[in-house]
Short mmCIF file of N, CA and C in Angstrom, two decimals:
data_model
loop_
_atom_site.label_atom_id
_atom_site.label_comp_id
_atom_site.label_asym_id
_atom_site.label_seq_id
_atom_site.Cartn_x
_atom_site.Cartn_y
_atom_site.Cartn_z
N ILE A 1 91.18 155.20 116.19
CA ILE A 1 91.68 156.01 115.08
C ILE A 1 91.71 155.17 113.79
N TYR A 2 92.19 153.89 113.92
CA TYR A 2 92.26 153.05 112.73
C TYR A 2 90.87 152.72 112.19
N ARG A 3 89.91 152.49 113.12
CA ARG A 3 88.54 152.18 112.67
C ARG A 3 87.94 153.37 111.94
N LEU A 4 88.21 154.53 112.46
CA LEU A 4 87.70 155.74 111.84
C LEU A 4 88.33 155.93 110.46
N MET A 5 89.62 155.67 110.37
CA MET A 5 90.32 155.82 109.10
C MET A 5 89.81 154.79 108.08
N ILE A 6 89.61 153.55 108.51
CA ILE A 6 89.12 152.50 107.62
C ILE A 6 87.69 152.83 107.19
N LYS A 7 86.87 153.31 108.14
CA LYS A 7 85.49 153.66 107.81
C LYS A 7 85.46 154.81 106.81
N GLU A 8 86.32 155.77 107.00
CA GLU A 8 86.37 156.92 106.10
C GLU A 8 86.84 156.49 104.69
N ILE A 9 87.83 155.62 104.64
CA ILE A 9 88.32 155.13 103.34
C ILE A 9 87.21 154.37 102.62
N LEU A 10 86.52 153.49 103.35
CA LEU A 10 85.47 152.68 102.73
C LEU A 10 84.28 153.53 102.28
N THR A 11 83.93 154.57 103.03
CA THR A 11 82.79 155.40 102.63
C THR A 11 83.16 156.40 101.55
N THR A 12 84.34 156.96 101.62
CA THR A 12 84.75 157.96 100.65
C THR A 12 85.21 157.31 99.33
N TYR A 13 85.99 156.25 99.46
CA TYR A 13 86.56 155.59 98.27
C TYR A 13 85.97 154.19 98.09
N TRP A 14 84.67 154.04 98.28
CA TRP A 14 84.04 152.72 98.24
C TRP A 14 84.20 152.02 96.90
N SER A 15 84.10 152.75 95.80
CA SER A 15 84.20 152.09 94.49
C SER A 15 85.63 151.59 94.25
N GLN A 16 86.62 152.38 94.62
CA GLN A 16 88.00 151.94 94.46
C GLN A 16 88.31 150.78 95.40
N SER A 17 87.75 150.81 96.61
CA SER A 17 87.96 149.72 97.58
C SER A 17 87.38 148.42 97.06
N VAL A 18 86.20 148.49 96.46
CA VAL A 18 85.57 147.30 95.90
C VAL A 18 86.44 146.74 94.77
N LEU A 19 86.97 147.60 93.91
CA LEU A 19 87.83 147.15 92.82
C LEU A 19 89.10 146.48 93.35
N ILE A 20 89.69 147.03 94.38
CA ILE A 20 90.90 146.44 94.96
C ILE A 20 90.58 145.08 95.58
N ILE A 21 89.48 145.01 96.30
CA ILE A 21 89.08 143.71 96.91
C ILE A 21 88.79 142.69 95.81
N LEU A 22 88.08 143.08 94.76
CA LEU A 22 87.80 142.17 93.65
C LEU A 22 89.10 141.72 92.96
N GLY A 23 90.03 142.65 92.80
CA GLY A 23 91.31 142.30 92.18
C GLY A 23 92.08 141.29 93.02
N ILE A 24 92.11 141.51 94.32
CA ILE A 24 92.79 140.56 95.22
C ILE A 24 92.09 139.20 95.17
N ALA A 25 90.77 139.20 95.22
CA ALA A 25 90.01 137.95 95.18
C ALA A 25 90.25 137.21 93.87
N TYR A 26 90.33 137.97 92.76
CA TYR A 26 90.58 137.34 91.46
C TYR A 26 91.94 136.63 91.46
N PHE A 27 92.96 137.29 91.96
CA PHE A 27 94.30 136.68 91.96
C PHE A 27 94.40 135.51 92.93
N VAL A 28 93.70 135.56 94.04
CA VAL A 28 93.66 134.43 94.97
C VAL A 28 92.96 133.24 94.31
N LYS A 29 91.85 133.53 93.62
CA LYS A 29 91.15 132.46 92.90
C LYS A 29 92.04 131.84 91.84
N ARG A 30 92.74 132.66 91.07
CA ARG A 30 93.65 132.15 90.03
C ARG A 30 94.75 131.29 90.65
N LEU A 31 95.26 131.67 91.79
CA LEU A 31 96.30 130.90 92.48
C LEU A 31 95.76 129.53 92.89
N PHE A 32 94.58 129.48 93.47
CA PHE A 32 93.98 128.20 93.87
C PHE A 32 93.64 127.35 92.65
N ASP A 33 93.13 127.98 91.59
CA ASP A 33 92.84 127.24 90.36
C ASP A 33 94.11 126.63 89.76
N SER A 34 95.17 127.39 89.80
CA SER A 34 96.45 126.91 89.26
C SER A 34 96.96 125.71 90.05
N LYS A 35 96.89 125.79 91.36
CA LYS A 35 97.34 124.67 92.19
C LYS A 35 96.44 123.45 91.98
N ALA A 36 95.14 123.65 91.88
CA ALA A 36 94.22 122.53 91.65
C ALA A 36 94.49 121.89 90.29
N LYS A 37 94.77 122.70 89.29
CA LYS A 37 95.05 122.18 87.94
C LYS A 37 96.34 121.36 87.95
N LYS A 38 97.36 121.82 88.67
CA LYS A 38 98.62 121.07 88.77
C LYS A 38 98.40 119.72 89.44
N ILE A 39 97.61 119.71 90.49
CA ILE A 39 97.31 118.45 91.19
C ILE A 39 96.54 117.52 90.27
N GLU A 40 95.58 118.06 89.53
CA GLU A 40 94.78 117.25 88.61
C GLU A 40 95.65 116.66 87.49
N ILE A 41 96.55 117.46 86.95
CA ILE A 41 97.44 116.98 85.89
C ILE A 41 98.38 115.91 86.43
N LYS A 42 98.92 116.13 87.62
CA LYS A 42 99.83 115.15 88.22
C LYS A 42 99.10 113.83 88.45
N TYR A 43 97.88 113.88 88.96
CA TYR A 43 97.10 112.67 89.20
C TYR A 43 96.77 111.97 87.89
N SER A 44 96.37 112.75 86.89
CA SER A 44 96.03 112.18 85.58
C SER A 44 97.25 111.51 84.95
N LEU A 45 98.39 112.15 85.04
CA LEU A 45 99.62 111.58 84.50
C LEU A 45 100.00 110.30 85.24
N PHE A 46 99.85 110.31 86.56
CA PHE A 46 100.13 109.12 87.36
C PHE A 46 99.23 107.96 86.93
N GLN A 47 97.94 108.22 86.79
CA GLN A 47 97.00 107.18 86.39
C GLN A 47 97.30 106.68 84.97
N GLN A 48 97.66 107.58 84.09
CA GLN A 48 97.99 107.21 82.71
C GLN A 48 99.23 106.30 82.71
N ASN A 49 100.26 106.68 83.44
CA ASN A 49 101.47 105.86 83.51
C ASN A 49 101.20 104.52 84.19
N ARG A 50 100.31 104.54 85.15
CA ARG A 50 99.96 103.29 85.84
C ARG A 50 99.30 102.30 84.88
N ILE A 51 98.39 102.78 84.07
CA ILE A 51 97.70 101.88 83.15
C ILE A 51 98.66 101.40 82.07
N ILE A 52 99.59 102.23 81.65
CA ILE A 52 100.61 101.79 80.69
C ILE A 52 101.47 100.70 81.30
N ALA A 53 101.85 100.86 82.56
CA ALA A 53 102.67 99.85 83.23
C ALA A 53 101.90 98.54 83.39
N VAL A 54 100.62 98.62 83.69
CA VAL A 54 99.80 97.41 83.82
C VAL A 54 99.68 96.72 82.46
N ASN A 55 99.46 97.49 81.41
CA ASN A 55 99.36 96.90 80.07
C ASN A 55 100.67 96.24 79.65
N THR A 56 101.79 96.87 79.98
CA THR A 56 103.10 96.27 79.69
C THR A 56 103.27 94.98 80.46
N PHE A 57 102.83 94.98 81.71
CA PHE A 57 102.89 93.75 82.51
C PHE A 57 102.09 92.64 81.85
N PHE A 58 100.85 92.94 81.44
CA PHE A 58 100.01 91.91 80.81
C PHE A 58 100.63 91.41 79.51
N LEU A 59 101.23 92.30 78.75
CA LEU A 59 101.92 91.88 77.52
C LEU A 59 103.06 90.92 77.84
N ASN A 60 103.88 91.26 78.83
CA ASN A 60 105.00 90.39 79.21
C ASN A 60 104.51 89.09 79.84
N TYR A 61 103.41 89.16 80.58
CA TYR A 61 102.84 87.93 81.15
C TYR A 61 102.40 86.99 80.02
N ALA A 62 101.75 87.54 79.01
CA ALA A 62 101.30 86.72 77.88
C ALA A 62 102.49 86.09 77.16
N LYS A 63 103.59 86.81 77.04
CA LYS A 63 104.79 86.26 76.40
C LYS A 63 105.34 85.08 77.21
N VAL A 64 105.35 85.22 78.53
CA VAL A 64 105.86 84.13 79.37
C VAL A 64 104.93 82.92 79.28
N GLU A 65 103.65 83.16 79.34
CA GLU A 65 102.70 82.04 79.24
C GLU A 65 102.82 81.34 77.88
N PHE A 66 102.96 82.11 76.83
CA PHE A 66 103.13 81.54 75.49
C PHE A 66 104.43 80.73 75.43
N MET A 67 105.48 81.25 76.04
CA MET A 67 106.75 80.55 76.07
C MET A 67 106.60 79.18 76.73
N TRP A 68 105.86 79.11 77.85
CA TRP A 68 105.67 77.84 78.54
C TRP A 68 104.85 76.87 77.70
N HIS A 69 103.94 77.39 76.89
CA HIS A 69 103.14 76.51 76.02
C HIS A 69 103.97 75.97 74.86
N LYS A 70 104.87 76.79 74.32
CA LYS A 70 105.61 76.42 73.11
C LYS A 70 106.99 75.81 73.40
N LEU A 71 107.33 75.65 74.64
CA LEU A 71 108.65 75.10 75.00
C LEU A 71 108.78 73.66 74.48
N PRO A 72 109.90 73.33 73.86
CA PRO A 72 110.08 71.96 73.32
C PRO A 72 110.43 70.98 74.45
N TYR A 73 109.41 70.55 75.16
CA TYR A 73 109.62 69.73 76.35
C TYR A 73 110.32 68.40 76.06
N TYR A 74 109.92 67.73 75.00
CA TYR A 74 110.53 66.43 74.72
C TYR A 74 112.02 66.57 74.40
N ALA A 75 112.38 67.61 73.68
CA ALA A 75 113.79 67.85 73.39
C ALA A 75 114.55 68.16 74.67
N ILE A 76 113.93 68.90 75.57
CA ILE A 76 114.58 69.23 76.84
C ILE A 76 114.72 67.98 77.69
N LEU A 77 113.64 67.22 77.84
CA LEU A 77 113.66 66.05 78.71
C LEU A 77 114.54 64.93 78.15
N ASN A 78 114.75 64.90 76.84
CA ASN A 78 115.63 63.91 76.22
C ASN A 78 117.06 64.42 76.07
N HIS A 79 117.35 65.56 76.68
CA HIS A 79 118.69 66.15 76.70
C HIS A 79 119.20 66.44 75.29
N LYS A 80 118.32 66.86 74.41
CA LYS A 80 118.71 67.23 73.05
C LYS A 80 119.01 68.72 72.95
N MET A 81 118.81 69.42 74.04
CA MET A 81 119.12 70.85 74.11
C MET A 81 120.08 71.06 75.26
N THR A 82 121.01 72.00 75.08
CA THR A 82 121.95 72.31 76.16
C THR A 82 121.25 73.21 77.17
N PRO A 83 121.76 73.25 78.39
CA PRO A 83 121.17 74.18 79.38
C PRO A 83 121.21 75.63 78.91
N GLU A 84 122.23 76.01 78.17
CA GLU A 84 122.32 77.38 77.67
C GLU A 84 121.19 77.67 76.67
N GLU A 85 120.90 76.69 75.82
CA GLU A 85 119.81 76.87 74.85
C GLU A 85 118.47 76.99 75.56
N ILE A 86 118.30 76.20 76.58
CA ILE A 86 117.05 76.27 77.36
C ILE A 86 116.94 77.62 78.05
N ASP A 87 118.04 78.07 78.64
CA ASP A 87 118.03 79.37 79.32
C ASP A 87 117.74 80.51 78.35
N GLU A 88 118.23 80.42 77.13
CA GLU A 88 117.97 81.46 76.13
C GLU A 88 116.48 81.54 75.77
N ILE A 89 115.77 80.45 75.95
CA ILE A 89 114.33 80.44 75.67
C ILE A 89 113.55 80.94 76.89
N ILE A 90 113.92 80.45 78.06
CA ILE A 90 113.13 80.71 79.27
C ILE A 90 113.38 82.08 79.89
N TRP A 91 114.65 82.47 80.04
CA TRP A 91 114.94 83.64 80.86
C TRP A 91 114.62 85.00 80.25
N PRO A 92 114.77 85.23 78.96
CA PRO A 92 114.42 86.58 78.46
C PRO A 92 112.96 86.99 78.75
N PRO A 93 111.96 86.13 78.49
CA PRO A 93 110.60 86.57 78.84
C PRO A 93 110.39 86.72 80.35
N LEU A 94 111.02 85.84 81.14
CA LEU A 94 110.90 85.97 82.60
C LEU A 94 111.56 87.27 83.09
N TYR A 95 112.68 87.62 82.48
CA TYR A 95 113.36 88.86 82.85
C TYR A 95 112.48 90.07 82.52
N ASP A 96 111.85 90.06 81.34
CA ASP A 96 110.96 91.17 80.97
C ASP A 96 109.78 91.27 81.93
N LEU A 97 109.25 90.12 82.34
CA LEU A 97 108.15 90.11 83.30
C LEU A 97 108.61 90.70 84.63
N LYS A 98 109.79 90.33 85.07
CA LYS A 98 110.31 90.85 86.34
C LYS A 98 110.52 92.36 86.27
N LYS A 99 110.99 92.87 85.14
CA LYS A 99 111.15 94.31 84.97
C LYS A 99 109.79 95.01 85.10
N SER A 100 108.78 94.42 84.49
CA SER A 100 107.43 95.00 84.59
C SER A 100 106.94 95.02 86.03
N ILE A 101 107.23 93.95 86.75
CA ILE A 101 106.80 93.86 88.14
C ILE A 101 107.51 94.91 88.99
N PHE A 102 108.79 95.14 88.72
CA PHE A 102 109.50 96.20 89.44
C PHE A 102 108.90 97.56 89.15
N GLU A 103 108.54 97.81 87.91
CA GLU A 103 107.92 99.09 87.56
C GLU A 103 106.59 99.28 88.27
N LEU A 104 105.84 98.19 88.41
CA LEU A 104 104.54 98.28 89.07
C LEU A 104 104.65 98.60 90.56
N LYS A 105 105.83 98.41 91.13
CA LYS A 105 106.04 98.74 92.54
C LYS A 105 105.79 100.22 92.81
N ILE A 106 106.00 101.04 91.79
CA ILE A 106 105.77 102.48 91.92
C ILE A 106 104.29 102.79 92.07
N TYR A 107 103.46 101.99 91.43
CA TYR A 107 102.04 102.33 91.31
C TYR A 107 101.11 101.56 92.24
N PHE A 108 101.63 100.51 92.90
CA PHE A 108 100.78 99.70 93.78
C PHE A 108 101.42 99.58 95.15
N ASP A 109 100.57 99.54 96.18
CA ASP A 109 101.11 99.34 97.52
C ASP A 109 101.51 97.88 97.70
N ALA A 110 102.13 97.56 98.81
CA ALA A 110 102.70 96.23 99.02
C ALA A 110 101.65 95.12 98.93
N ASN A 111 100.46 95.36 99.48
CA ASN A 111 99.41 94.33 99.43
C ASN A 111 98.95 94.05 98.01
N GLU A 112 98.83 95.10 97.22
CA GLU A 112 98.40 94.93 95.84
C GLU A 112 99.53 94.35 94.98
N HIS A 113 100.74 94.78 95.24
CA HIS A 113 101.89 94.34 94.45
C HIS A 113 102.19 92.85 94.67
N LYS A 114 101.77 92.32 95.78
CA LYS A 114 101.98 90.91 96.10
C LYS A 114 101.42 89.99 95.02
N TYR A 115 100.29 90.36 94.44
CA TYR A 115 99.68 89.54 93.39
C TYR A 115 100.62 89.38 92.19
N PHE A 116 101.28 90.46 91.81
CA PHE A 116 102.19 90.40 90.67
C PHE A 116 103.38 89.49 90.98
N ASN A 117 103.90 89.62 92.19
CA ASN A 117 105.02 88.76 92.60
C ASN A 117 104.61 87.29 92.64
N ASP A 118 103.39 87.03 93.08
CA ASP A 118 102.91 85.64 93.15
C ASP A 118 102.91 85.00 91.76
N LEU A 119 102.50 85.75 90.76
CA LEU A 119 102.53 85.23 89.39
C LEU A 119 103.95 84.86 88.97
N TYR A 120 104.87 85.75 89.26
CA TYR A 120 106.26 85.51 88.89
C TYR A 120 106.82 84.30 89.63
N GLU A 121 106.52 84.20 90.91
CA GLU A 121 107.01 83.06 91.70
C GLU A 121 106.44 81.75 91.17
N ASN A 122 105.20 81.76 90.72
CA ASN A 122 104.62 80.54 90.14
C ASN A 122 105.39 80.12 88.89
N PHE A 123 105.76 81.09 88.06
CA PHE A 123 106.54 80.76 86.88
C PHE A 123 107.93 80.25 87.25
N LEU A 124 108.52 80.83 88.27
CA LEU A 124 109.83 80.35 88.72
C LEU A 124 109.74 78.92 89.24
N SER A 125 108.63 78.59 89.88
CA SER A 125 108.47 77.21 90.36
C SER A 125 108.37 76.25 89.18
N LEU A 126 107.73 76.69 88.09
CA LEU A 126 107.70 75.86 86.88
C LEU A 126 109.11 75.62 86.37
N ASN A 127 109.90 76.66 86.34
CA ASN A 127 111.27 76.52 85.87
C ASN A 127 112.05 75.54 86.76
N GLY A 128 111.88 75.65 88.06
CA GLY A 128 112.54 74.73 88.97
C GLY A 128 112.09 73.29 88.77
N ASN A 129 110.81 73.11 88.55
CA ASN A 129 110.29 71.75 88.32
C ASN A 129 110.77 71.18 86.99
N LEU A 130 110.89 72.04 85.98
CA LEU A 130 111.43 71.57 84.71
C LEU A 130 112.89 71.16 84.88
N LEU A 131 113.63 71.95 85.61
CA LEU A 131 115.03 71.62 85.87
C LEU A 131 115.13 70.30 86.63
N GLU A 132 114.28 70.13 87.61
CA GLU A 132 114.27 68.88 88.39
C GLU A 132 113.93 67.68 87.50
N ALA A 133 112.95 67.84 86.61
CA ALA A 133 112.57 66.75 85.72
C ALA A 133 113.70 66.43 84.75
N THR A 134 114.43 67.45 84.34
CA THR A 134 115.51 67.26 83.38
C THR A 134 116.73 66.62 84.05
N LEU A 135 117.07 67.09 85.23
CA LEU A 135 118.28 66.61 85.88
C LEU A 135 118.04 65.45 86.83
N GLY A 136 116.77 65.14 87.07
CA GLY A 136 116.44 64.07 88.01
C GLY A 136 116.89 62.72 87.50
N ASN A 137 116.67 61.72 88.29
CA ASN A 137 117.06 60.36 87.96
C ASN A 137 116.28 59.90 86.73
N SER A 138 116.98 59.74 85.60
CA SER A 138 116.32 59.42 84.34
C SER A 138 115.77 58.00 84.33
N GLU A 139 116.26 57.15 85.19
CA GLU A 139 115.74 55.78 85.23
C GLU A 139 114.42 55.71 85.98
N GLU A 140 114.18 56.70 86.79
CA GLU A 140 112.97 56.70 87.62
C GLU A 140 111.71 56.80 86.76
N LYS A 141 111.71 57.65 85.76
CA LYS A 141 110.55 57.83 84.90
C LYS A 141 111.03 57.95 83.46
N ASN A 142 110.20 57.50 82.55
CA ASN A 142 110.55 57.74 81.15
C ASN A 142 110.13 59.15 80.76
N THR A 143 110.49 59.55 79.57
CA THR A 143 110.25 60.92 79.11
C THR A 143 108.77 61.27 79.10
N THR A 144 107.94 60.36 78.68
CA THR A 144 106.50 60.63 78.61
C THR A 144 105.93 60.87 80.00
N LYS A 145 106.33 60.06 80.95
CA LYS A 145 105.84 60.24 82.33
C LYS A 145 106.34 61.55 82.91
N LYS A 146 107.59 61.89 82.63
CA LYS A 146 108.13 63.17 83.12
C LYS A 146 107.34 64.33 82.52
N TYR A 147 107.10 64.26 81.21
CA TYR A 147 106.35 65.33 80.56
C TYR A 147 104.94 65.42 81.12
N ASN A 148 104.28 64.30 81.27
CA ASN A 148 102.90 64.30 81.77
C ASN A 148 102.82 64.89 83.18
N SER A 149 103.75 64.50 84.05
CA SER A 149 103.71 65.06 85.40
C SER A 149 104.02 66.56 85.38
N PHE A 150 104.94 66.97 84.50
CA PHE A 150 105.23 68.39 84.39
C PHE A 150 104.04 69.15 83.79
N ALA A 151 103.38 68.56 82.80
CA ALA A 151 102.22 69.21 82.16
C ALA A 151 101.10 69.43 83.16
N VAL A 152 100.89 68.47 84.04
CA VAL A 152 99.86 68.63 85.08
C VAL A 152 100.23 69.79 85.99
N LEU A 153 101.48 69.85 86.41
CA LEU A 153 101.95 70.94 87.25
C LEU A 153 101.81 72.28 86.52
N ARG A 154 102.22 72.31 85.25
CA ARG A 154 102.12 73.55 84.46
C ARG A 154 100.67 74.01 84.37
N ASN A 155 99.76 73.10 84.11
CA ASN A 155 98.35 73.47 84.00
C ASN A 155 97.80 73.96 85.33
N ASN A 156 98.24 73.36 86.43
CA ASN A 156 97.82 73.83 87.76
C ASN A 156 98.32 75.26 88.02
N VAL A 157 99.54 75.53 87.59
CA VAL A 157 100.08 76.88 87.75
C VAL A 157 99.29 77.86 86.90
N PHE A 158 98.93 77.47 85.69
CA PHE A 158 98.14 78.35 84.83
C PHE A 158 96.77 78.63 85.43
N VAL A 159 96.16 77.64 86.03
CA VAL A 159 94.86 77.85 86.68
C VAL A 159 95.01 78.81 87.86
N GLU A 160 96.03 78.60 88.68
CA GLU A 160 96.29 79.48 89.82
C GLU A 160 96.58 80.90 89.34
N ASN A 161 97.42 81.01 88.31
CA ASN A 161 97.75 82.34 87.78
C ASN A 161 96.52 83.03 87.20
N ASN A 162 95.63 82.27 86.58
CA ASN A 162 94.41 82.86 86.04
C ASN A 162 93.56 83.46 87.15
N LYS A 163 93.50 82.81 88.28
CA LYS A 163 92.76 83.36 89.43
C LYS A 163 93.42 84.67 89.89
N ILE A 164 94.75 84.68 89.94
CA ILE A 164 95.46 85.89 90.37
C ILE A 164 95.26 87.01 89.35
N ILE A 165 95.30 86.68 88.07
CA ILE A 165 95.06 87.69 87.02
C ILE A 165 93.67 88.30 87.17
N ASN A 166 92.68 87.48 87.49
CA ASN A 166 91.33 88.00 87.71
C ASN A 166 91.30 88.96 88.90
N GLU A 167 92.03 88.63 89.97
CA GLU A 167 92.12 89.52 91.13
C GLU A 167 92.77 90.85 90.74
N ILE A 168 93.85 90.76 89.97
CA ILE A 168 94.54 91.98 89.53
C ILE A 168 93.62 92.83 88.67
N THR A 169 92.93 92.20 87.75
CA THR A 169 92.03 92.93 86.85
C THR A 169 90.94 93.64 87.65
N ASN A 170 90.36 92.94 88.61
CA ASN A 170 89.32 93.57 89.45
C ASN A 170 89.91 94.71 90.26
N MET A 171 91.10 94.53 90.79
CA MET A 171 91.75 95.56 91.60
C MET A 171 92.01 96.82 90.76
N VAL A 172 92.52 96.63 89.55
CA VAL A 172 92.81 97.76 88.68
C VAL A 172 91.52 98.45 88.25
N ARG A 173 90.52 97.66 87.91
CA ARG A 173 89.24 98.22 87.48
C ARG A 173 88.62 99.06 88.60
N LYS A 174 88.69 98.57 89.85
CA LYS A 174 88.11 99.31 90.98
C LYS A 174 88.82 100.65 91.19
N SER A 175 90.12 100.69 90.90
CA SER A 175 90.85 101.93 91.13
C SER A 175 90.49 103.02 90.12
N TYR A 176 89.81 102.65 89.03
CA TYR A 176 89.43 103.63 88.02
C TYR A 176 87.93 103.93 88.02
N THR A 177 87.20 103.37 88.97
CA THR A 177 85.78 103.67 89.04
C THR A 177 85.45 104.55 90.21
#
């Protein structure tokens, strides 16, 4: 009975049936297009925010590296600066870098995020070595020898960090190709 009724409707009212089917298909297509557009916008926004976060990280990294280059080492090693004055120079850029690294946790998985943490840990090791050179036995080495040994360590950290930065750059570039 239902087949007969459907057959009769389709043969008698075929033009109206086609219009109803086309109308339903149009609205289904619009629904799928809308969902696809939302997904595309969400992905685009995510990628845009990710690149902004990476750029902020690089800006803060450059500030920390510049800080290590411009630090008044002889004044520090000769105890002409208080620990508070030294901390006011060193910690604000390191803190900004750490904030950037935390933000990047949203956009990178643990394996990728490790590179950013490694950079930060290298800078922290520089800070520890500077503290050790400052507070260490002053009779053991004179100021020039302390500075030279620290400068070698600092340059080694910069070379290591440069390798990590290249890895990060390649990783980010691959994610956009």
